[in-house]
XYZ file of C-alpha atoms in Angstrom:
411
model
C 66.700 67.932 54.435
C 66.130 70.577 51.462
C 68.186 73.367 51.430
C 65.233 75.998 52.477
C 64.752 73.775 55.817
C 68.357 73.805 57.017
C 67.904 77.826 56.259
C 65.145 77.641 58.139
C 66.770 75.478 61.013
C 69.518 78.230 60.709
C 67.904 81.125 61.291
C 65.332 79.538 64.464
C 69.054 78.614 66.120
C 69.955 82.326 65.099
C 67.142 83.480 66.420
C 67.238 81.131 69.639
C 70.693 82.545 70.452
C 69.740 85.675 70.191
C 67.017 85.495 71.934
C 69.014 84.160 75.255
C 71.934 87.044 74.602
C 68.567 89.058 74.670
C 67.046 87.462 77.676
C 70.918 87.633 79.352
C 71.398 91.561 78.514
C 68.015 91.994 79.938
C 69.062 89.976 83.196
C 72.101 92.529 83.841
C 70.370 95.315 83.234
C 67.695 93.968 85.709
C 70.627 93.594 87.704
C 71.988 96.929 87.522
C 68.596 98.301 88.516
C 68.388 96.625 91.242
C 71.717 98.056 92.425
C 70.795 101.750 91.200
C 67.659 101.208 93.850
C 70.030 99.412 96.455
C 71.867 102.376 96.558
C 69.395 105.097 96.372
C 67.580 103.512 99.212
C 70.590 102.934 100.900
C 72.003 106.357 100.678
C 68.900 108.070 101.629
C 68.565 105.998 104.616
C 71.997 106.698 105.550
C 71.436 110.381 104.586
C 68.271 110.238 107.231
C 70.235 109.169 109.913
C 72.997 111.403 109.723
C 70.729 114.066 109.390
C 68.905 113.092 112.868
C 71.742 112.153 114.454
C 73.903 115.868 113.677
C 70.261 117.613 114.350
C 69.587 115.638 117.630
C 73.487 116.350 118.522
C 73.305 120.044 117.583
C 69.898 120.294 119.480
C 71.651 119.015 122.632
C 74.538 121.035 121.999
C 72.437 124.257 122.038
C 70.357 123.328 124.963
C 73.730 122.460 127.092
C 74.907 126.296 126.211
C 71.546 128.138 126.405
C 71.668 125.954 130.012
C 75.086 127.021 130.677
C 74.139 130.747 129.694
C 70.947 130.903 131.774
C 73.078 129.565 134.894
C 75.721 132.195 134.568
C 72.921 135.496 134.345
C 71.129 134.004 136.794
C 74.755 133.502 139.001
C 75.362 137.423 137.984
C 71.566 138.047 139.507
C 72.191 136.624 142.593
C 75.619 138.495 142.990
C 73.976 141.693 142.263
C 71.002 140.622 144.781
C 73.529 139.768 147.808
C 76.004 142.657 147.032
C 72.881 145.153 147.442
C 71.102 143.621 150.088
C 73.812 143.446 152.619
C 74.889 147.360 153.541
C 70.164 147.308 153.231
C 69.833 144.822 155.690
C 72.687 146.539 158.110
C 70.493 149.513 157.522
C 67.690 147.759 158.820
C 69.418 146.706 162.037
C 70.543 150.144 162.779
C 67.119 151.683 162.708
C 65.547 148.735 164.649
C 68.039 149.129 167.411
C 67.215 152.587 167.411
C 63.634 152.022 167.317
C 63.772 149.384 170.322
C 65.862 152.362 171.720
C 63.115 155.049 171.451
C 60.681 152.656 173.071
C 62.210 152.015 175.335
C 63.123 155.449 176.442
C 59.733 156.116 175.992
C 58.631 153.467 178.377
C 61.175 154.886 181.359
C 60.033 158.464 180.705
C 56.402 157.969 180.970
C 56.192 156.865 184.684
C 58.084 159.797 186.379
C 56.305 162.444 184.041
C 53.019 160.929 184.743
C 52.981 160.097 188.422
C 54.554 163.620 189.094
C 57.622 161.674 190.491
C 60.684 163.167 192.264
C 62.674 165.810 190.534
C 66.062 163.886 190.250
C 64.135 160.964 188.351
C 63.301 163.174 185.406
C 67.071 164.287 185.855
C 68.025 160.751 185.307
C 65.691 160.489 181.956
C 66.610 163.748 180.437
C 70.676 163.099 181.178
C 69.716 159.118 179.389
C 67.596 160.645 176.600
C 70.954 163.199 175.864
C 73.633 160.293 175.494
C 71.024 158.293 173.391
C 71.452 161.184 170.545
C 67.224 161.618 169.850
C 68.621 163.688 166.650
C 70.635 161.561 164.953
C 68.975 159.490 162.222
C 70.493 156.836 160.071
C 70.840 157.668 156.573
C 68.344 155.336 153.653
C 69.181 155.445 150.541
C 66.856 157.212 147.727
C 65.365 154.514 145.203
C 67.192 156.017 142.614
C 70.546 155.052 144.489
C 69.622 151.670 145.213
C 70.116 148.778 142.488
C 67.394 147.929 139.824
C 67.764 144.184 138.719
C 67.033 144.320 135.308
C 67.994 141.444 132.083
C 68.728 142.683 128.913
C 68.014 139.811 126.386
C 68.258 140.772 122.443
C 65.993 139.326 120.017
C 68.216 140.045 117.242
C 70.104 136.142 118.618
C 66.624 134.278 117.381
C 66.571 136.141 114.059
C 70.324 135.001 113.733
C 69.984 131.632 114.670
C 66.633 131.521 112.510
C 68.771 132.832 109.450
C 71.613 130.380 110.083
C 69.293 127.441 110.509
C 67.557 127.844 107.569
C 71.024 127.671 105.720
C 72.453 124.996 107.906
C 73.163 121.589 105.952
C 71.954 120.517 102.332
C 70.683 117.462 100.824
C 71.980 117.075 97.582
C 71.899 113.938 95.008
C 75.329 113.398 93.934
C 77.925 113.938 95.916
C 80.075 117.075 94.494
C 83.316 115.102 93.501
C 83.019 111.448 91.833
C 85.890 108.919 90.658
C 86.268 109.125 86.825
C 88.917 106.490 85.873
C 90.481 103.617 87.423
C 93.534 102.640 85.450
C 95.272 99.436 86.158
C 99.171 99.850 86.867
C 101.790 96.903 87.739
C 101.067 96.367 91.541
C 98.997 99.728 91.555
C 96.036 101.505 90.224
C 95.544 105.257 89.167
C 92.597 106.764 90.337
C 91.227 110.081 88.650
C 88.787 112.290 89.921
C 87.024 114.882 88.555
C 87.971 118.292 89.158
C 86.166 120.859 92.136
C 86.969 124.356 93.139
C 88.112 122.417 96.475
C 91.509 122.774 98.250
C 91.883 119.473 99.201
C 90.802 115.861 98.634
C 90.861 112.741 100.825
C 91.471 108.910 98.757
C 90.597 106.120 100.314
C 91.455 102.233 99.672
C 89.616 99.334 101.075
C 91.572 96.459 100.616
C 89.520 94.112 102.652
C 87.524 95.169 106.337
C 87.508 99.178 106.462
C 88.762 102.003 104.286
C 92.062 103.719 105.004
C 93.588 107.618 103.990
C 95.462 106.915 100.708
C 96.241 110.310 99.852
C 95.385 113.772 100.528
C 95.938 116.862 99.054
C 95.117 119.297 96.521
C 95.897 116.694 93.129
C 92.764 114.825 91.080
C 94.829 111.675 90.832
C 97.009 109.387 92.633
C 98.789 105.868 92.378
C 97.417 103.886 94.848
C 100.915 101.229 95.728
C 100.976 97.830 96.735
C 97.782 96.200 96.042
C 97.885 92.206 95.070
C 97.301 91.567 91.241
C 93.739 90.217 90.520
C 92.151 91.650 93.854
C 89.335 94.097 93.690
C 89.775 96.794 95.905
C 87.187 100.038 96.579
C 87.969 103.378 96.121
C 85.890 106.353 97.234
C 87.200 110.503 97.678
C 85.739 113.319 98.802
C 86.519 116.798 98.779
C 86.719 120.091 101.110
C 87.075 123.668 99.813
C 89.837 126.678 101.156
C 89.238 128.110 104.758
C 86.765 125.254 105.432
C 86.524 122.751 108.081
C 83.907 119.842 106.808
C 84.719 117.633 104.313
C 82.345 116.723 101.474
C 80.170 113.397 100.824
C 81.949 110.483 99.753
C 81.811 109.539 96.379
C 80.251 105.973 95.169
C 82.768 104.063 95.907
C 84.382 102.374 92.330
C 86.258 98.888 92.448
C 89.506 98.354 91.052
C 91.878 96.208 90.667
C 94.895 95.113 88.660
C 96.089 92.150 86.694
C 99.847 93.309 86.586
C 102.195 92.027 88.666
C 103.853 94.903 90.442
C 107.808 95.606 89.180
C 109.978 93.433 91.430
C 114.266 93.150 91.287
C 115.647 89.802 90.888
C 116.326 88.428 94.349
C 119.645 86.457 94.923
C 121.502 89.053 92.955
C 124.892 89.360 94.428
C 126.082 92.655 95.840
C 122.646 94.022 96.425
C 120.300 94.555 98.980
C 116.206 94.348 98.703
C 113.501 95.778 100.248
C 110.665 93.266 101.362
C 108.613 94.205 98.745
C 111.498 94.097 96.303
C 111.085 97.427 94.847
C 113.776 98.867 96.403
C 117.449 97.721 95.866
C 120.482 99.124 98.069
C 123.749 98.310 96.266
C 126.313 96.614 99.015
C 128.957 98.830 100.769
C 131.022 95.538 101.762
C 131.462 94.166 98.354
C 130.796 96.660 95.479
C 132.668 95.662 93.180
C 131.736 92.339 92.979
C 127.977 93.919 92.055
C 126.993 93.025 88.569
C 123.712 93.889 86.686
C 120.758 93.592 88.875
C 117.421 92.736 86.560
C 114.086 92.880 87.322
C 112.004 89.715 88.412
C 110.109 89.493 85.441
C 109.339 91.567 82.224
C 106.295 93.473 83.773
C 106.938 96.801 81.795
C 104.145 97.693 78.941
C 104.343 99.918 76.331
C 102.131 102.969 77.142
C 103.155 102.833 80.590
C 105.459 105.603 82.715
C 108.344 102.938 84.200
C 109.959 105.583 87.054
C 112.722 104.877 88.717
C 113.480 107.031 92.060
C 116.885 107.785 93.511
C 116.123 107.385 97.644
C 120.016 106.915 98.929
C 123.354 107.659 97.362
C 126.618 105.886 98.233
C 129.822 105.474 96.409
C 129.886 106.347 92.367
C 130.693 103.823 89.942
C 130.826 104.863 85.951
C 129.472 101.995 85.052
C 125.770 102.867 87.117
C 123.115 103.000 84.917
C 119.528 102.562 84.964
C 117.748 101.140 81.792
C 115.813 98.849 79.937
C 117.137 96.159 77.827
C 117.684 92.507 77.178
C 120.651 91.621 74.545
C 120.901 95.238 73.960
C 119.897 98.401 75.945
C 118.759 101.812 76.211
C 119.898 102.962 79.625
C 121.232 106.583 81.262
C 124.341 106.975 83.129
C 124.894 108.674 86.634
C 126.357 111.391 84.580
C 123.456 112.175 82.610
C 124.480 110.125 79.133
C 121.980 108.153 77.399
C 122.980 105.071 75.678
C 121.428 103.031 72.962
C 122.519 99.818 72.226
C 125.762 100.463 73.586
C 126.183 104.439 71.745
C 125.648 107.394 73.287
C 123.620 109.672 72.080
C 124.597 113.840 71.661
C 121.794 115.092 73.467
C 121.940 114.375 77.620
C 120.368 114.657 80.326
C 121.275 116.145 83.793
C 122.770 113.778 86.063
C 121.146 111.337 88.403
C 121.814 112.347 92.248
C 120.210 111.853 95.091
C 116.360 112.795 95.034
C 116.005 112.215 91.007
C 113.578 110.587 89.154
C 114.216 109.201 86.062
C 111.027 107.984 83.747
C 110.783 106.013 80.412
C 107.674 105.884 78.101
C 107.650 103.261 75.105
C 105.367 103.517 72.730
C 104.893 100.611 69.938
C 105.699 101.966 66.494
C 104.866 98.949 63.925
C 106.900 97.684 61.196
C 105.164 94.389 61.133
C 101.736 93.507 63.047
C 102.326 92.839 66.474
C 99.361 91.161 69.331
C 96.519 93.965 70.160
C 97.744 94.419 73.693
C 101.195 95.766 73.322
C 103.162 92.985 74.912
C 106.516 93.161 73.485
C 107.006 89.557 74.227
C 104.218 88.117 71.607
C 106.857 88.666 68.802
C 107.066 90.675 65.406
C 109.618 93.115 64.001
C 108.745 96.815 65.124
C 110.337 99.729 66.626
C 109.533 101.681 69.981
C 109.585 105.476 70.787
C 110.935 105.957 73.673
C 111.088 109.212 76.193
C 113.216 109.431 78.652
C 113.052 111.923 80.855
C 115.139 113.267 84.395
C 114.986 116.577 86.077
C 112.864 118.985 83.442
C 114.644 117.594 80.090
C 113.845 114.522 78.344
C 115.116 113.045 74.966
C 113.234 111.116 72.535
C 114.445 108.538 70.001
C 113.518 105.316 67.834
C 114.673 102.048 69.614
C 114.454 99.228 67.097
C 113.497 95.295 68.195
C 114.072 92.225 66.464
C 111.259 89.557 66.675
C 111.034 88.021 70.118
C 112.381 90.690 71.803
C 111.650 90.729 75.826
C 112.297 94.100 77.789
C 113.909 93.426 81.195
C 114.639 96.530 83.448
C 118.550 96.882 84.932
């Protein structure tokens, strides 16, 4: 084959495998469409229902208290009605009696005046006719004195609940707070969020069936604990501002996940006690002294991460405590504040370690020599680190240098 047909065999195989990266970039970003849709269809369809659902709750609401309202005026109506009616109706009764009376009277005096009876018969009706009092009439009560039922209804409720109505709820595209970084930790992952005028914001996990309160509080991040390496896990947040009472949208919920095994102590060390999880170590009242250096599992520290160590319980002192990182040799800080490197302590110190501190170092990879791209201080060459260590509000900083194969181990 000449030399202008293998170029030419070259370049159709160059262009053949370009054409399928082509055809496969294409593909995901078909893909990712379809997912932009997916969600915009789902969301409004979600939004729709929420929005008939609060509507059709509020409607009922506001028909169960107009209801409620109604039944009360008309209660007050009917107290009015029977409180007035009563002394009206005894009224009544007085001046029918009265009016039976007179007929009666009237009925007896008629025969003896007519008929021209005896003399002590019209004796017997005028004596009657004295005791029944002809000149003493009830009293009725002017119109003006008597009640008036009257409702006083103000229109100025419609116009408010018109203005409030036509403010009540909002559609809006993007919900106001969104996740901006997911940043893998060992065992954890560090969730940023952008930043509101809110008061308060509410993380959630999903580590498997339903979403769970992470955090909340006024921060934009958090380290989200105990998740299993190589797991993806969904995060969502949402936001609610000062001297309110509802909460935000969610945002679109982000997976994360980690492939660094979360920082574990060494179990089987003698003298110590650990947690279930590992993290935590309790040194052992009944033998202390027989408590040597407890390591961690495995060398899961990276430079460019913040390795904090937290100070839950106190017991008896020892000077020997320390907390550090090292493997042949060590940069560690003592209970009393010192910082050691490779065995010397350094002038500058920091305050000492008691019950509630937090102690942090930060390593970052200062080259010498060319070491792997991703920082692990285990792939070999000769460099130096910069570490920070920090307690309370003072920190120191110095050069730490490593000899090739160097592995850091935390103690």
């Amino acid at each position: 084959m000449s030399i202008e047909a293998e170029a030419l065999l070259q370049e159709a195989k160059e262009s053949i495998e370009a054409a399928q990266n082509y055809r496969s970039e294409l593909q995901q970003r078909l893909h990712g469409l379809s997912q932009a849709r997916k969600q915009v269809r789902g969301s409004s369809s979600q939004a729709r229902e929420g929005l008939k659902r609060h509507f059709s709750e509020l409607q009922t609401a506001v028909t169960r208290l107009l209801t409620e309202r109604l039944s009360v005026l008309l209660s007050e109506v009917d107290v009015i009605e029977q409180d007035s009616v009563r002394p009206l109706d005894d009224c009544q009764k007085l001046i029918e009696h009265g009016v039976n009376t007179a007929d009666e009277l009237l009925r007896e005096g008629s025969y003896p005046l007519w008929s021209g009876e005896k003399e002590d018969l019209l004796g017997c009706f005028t004596k009657k006719a004295l005791q029944i009092h002809l000149d003493s009439l009830p009293e009725v009560p002017v119109l003006v004195d008597v009640p008036c039922v009257s409702a006083q209804l103000d229109d100025s409720l419609l116009y408010a609940v018109r203005d409030r109505v036509s403010r009540h709820g909002s559609v809006s595209s993007h919900p106001p707070v969104q996740i901006e970084e997911l940043q893998e930790r060992p065992g954890s992952v560090l969730v940023r969020w952008c930043k509101v005028r809110t008061h308060t914001h509410t993380l959630q996990v999903n580590k498997g069936t339903s979403y769970e309160d992470t955090y909340i509080g006024p921060e934009q991040e958090f380290l989200v604990l105990h998740l299993d390496p190589h797991t993806d896990h969904l995060f969502r947040v949402c936001a609610r501002g000062e001297g309110r009472t509802e909460w935000s949208p969610w945002s679109v919920p982000q997976t994360g996940y980690t492939t660094l095994a979360p920082h574990e102590w060494c179990p089987g060390s003698e003298g110590y006690i650990l947690s279930s999880r590992r993290n935590i170590a309790m040194r052992s009242d009944s033998s202390p002294s027989k408590a040597g250096v407890l390591y961690s599992n495995a060398p899961t520290y990276f430079c460019g991460q913040t390795l904090t160590f937290k100070i839950s319980a106190t017991g008896q002192v020892d000077k020997r405590d320390s907390i550090g990182v090292c493997r042949d040799q060590a940069v560690c800080i003592s209970t009393n504040g010192a910082v050691f490197v490779n065995g010397k302590e350094m002038t500058n110190q920091l305050p000492s370690i008691t019950l509630g501190s937090a102690v942090t170092f930060d390593m970052e990879v200062v080259n010498l020599l060319p070491i792997s791209n991703n920082n692990n201080l285990s792939d070999g060459g000769n460099f130096k680190l910069r570490v920070t260590i920090g307690s309370g509000n003072r920190e120191v900083v110095f050069d730490w240098l490593l000899d090739q194969g160097w592995t850091v181990l935390v103690f």
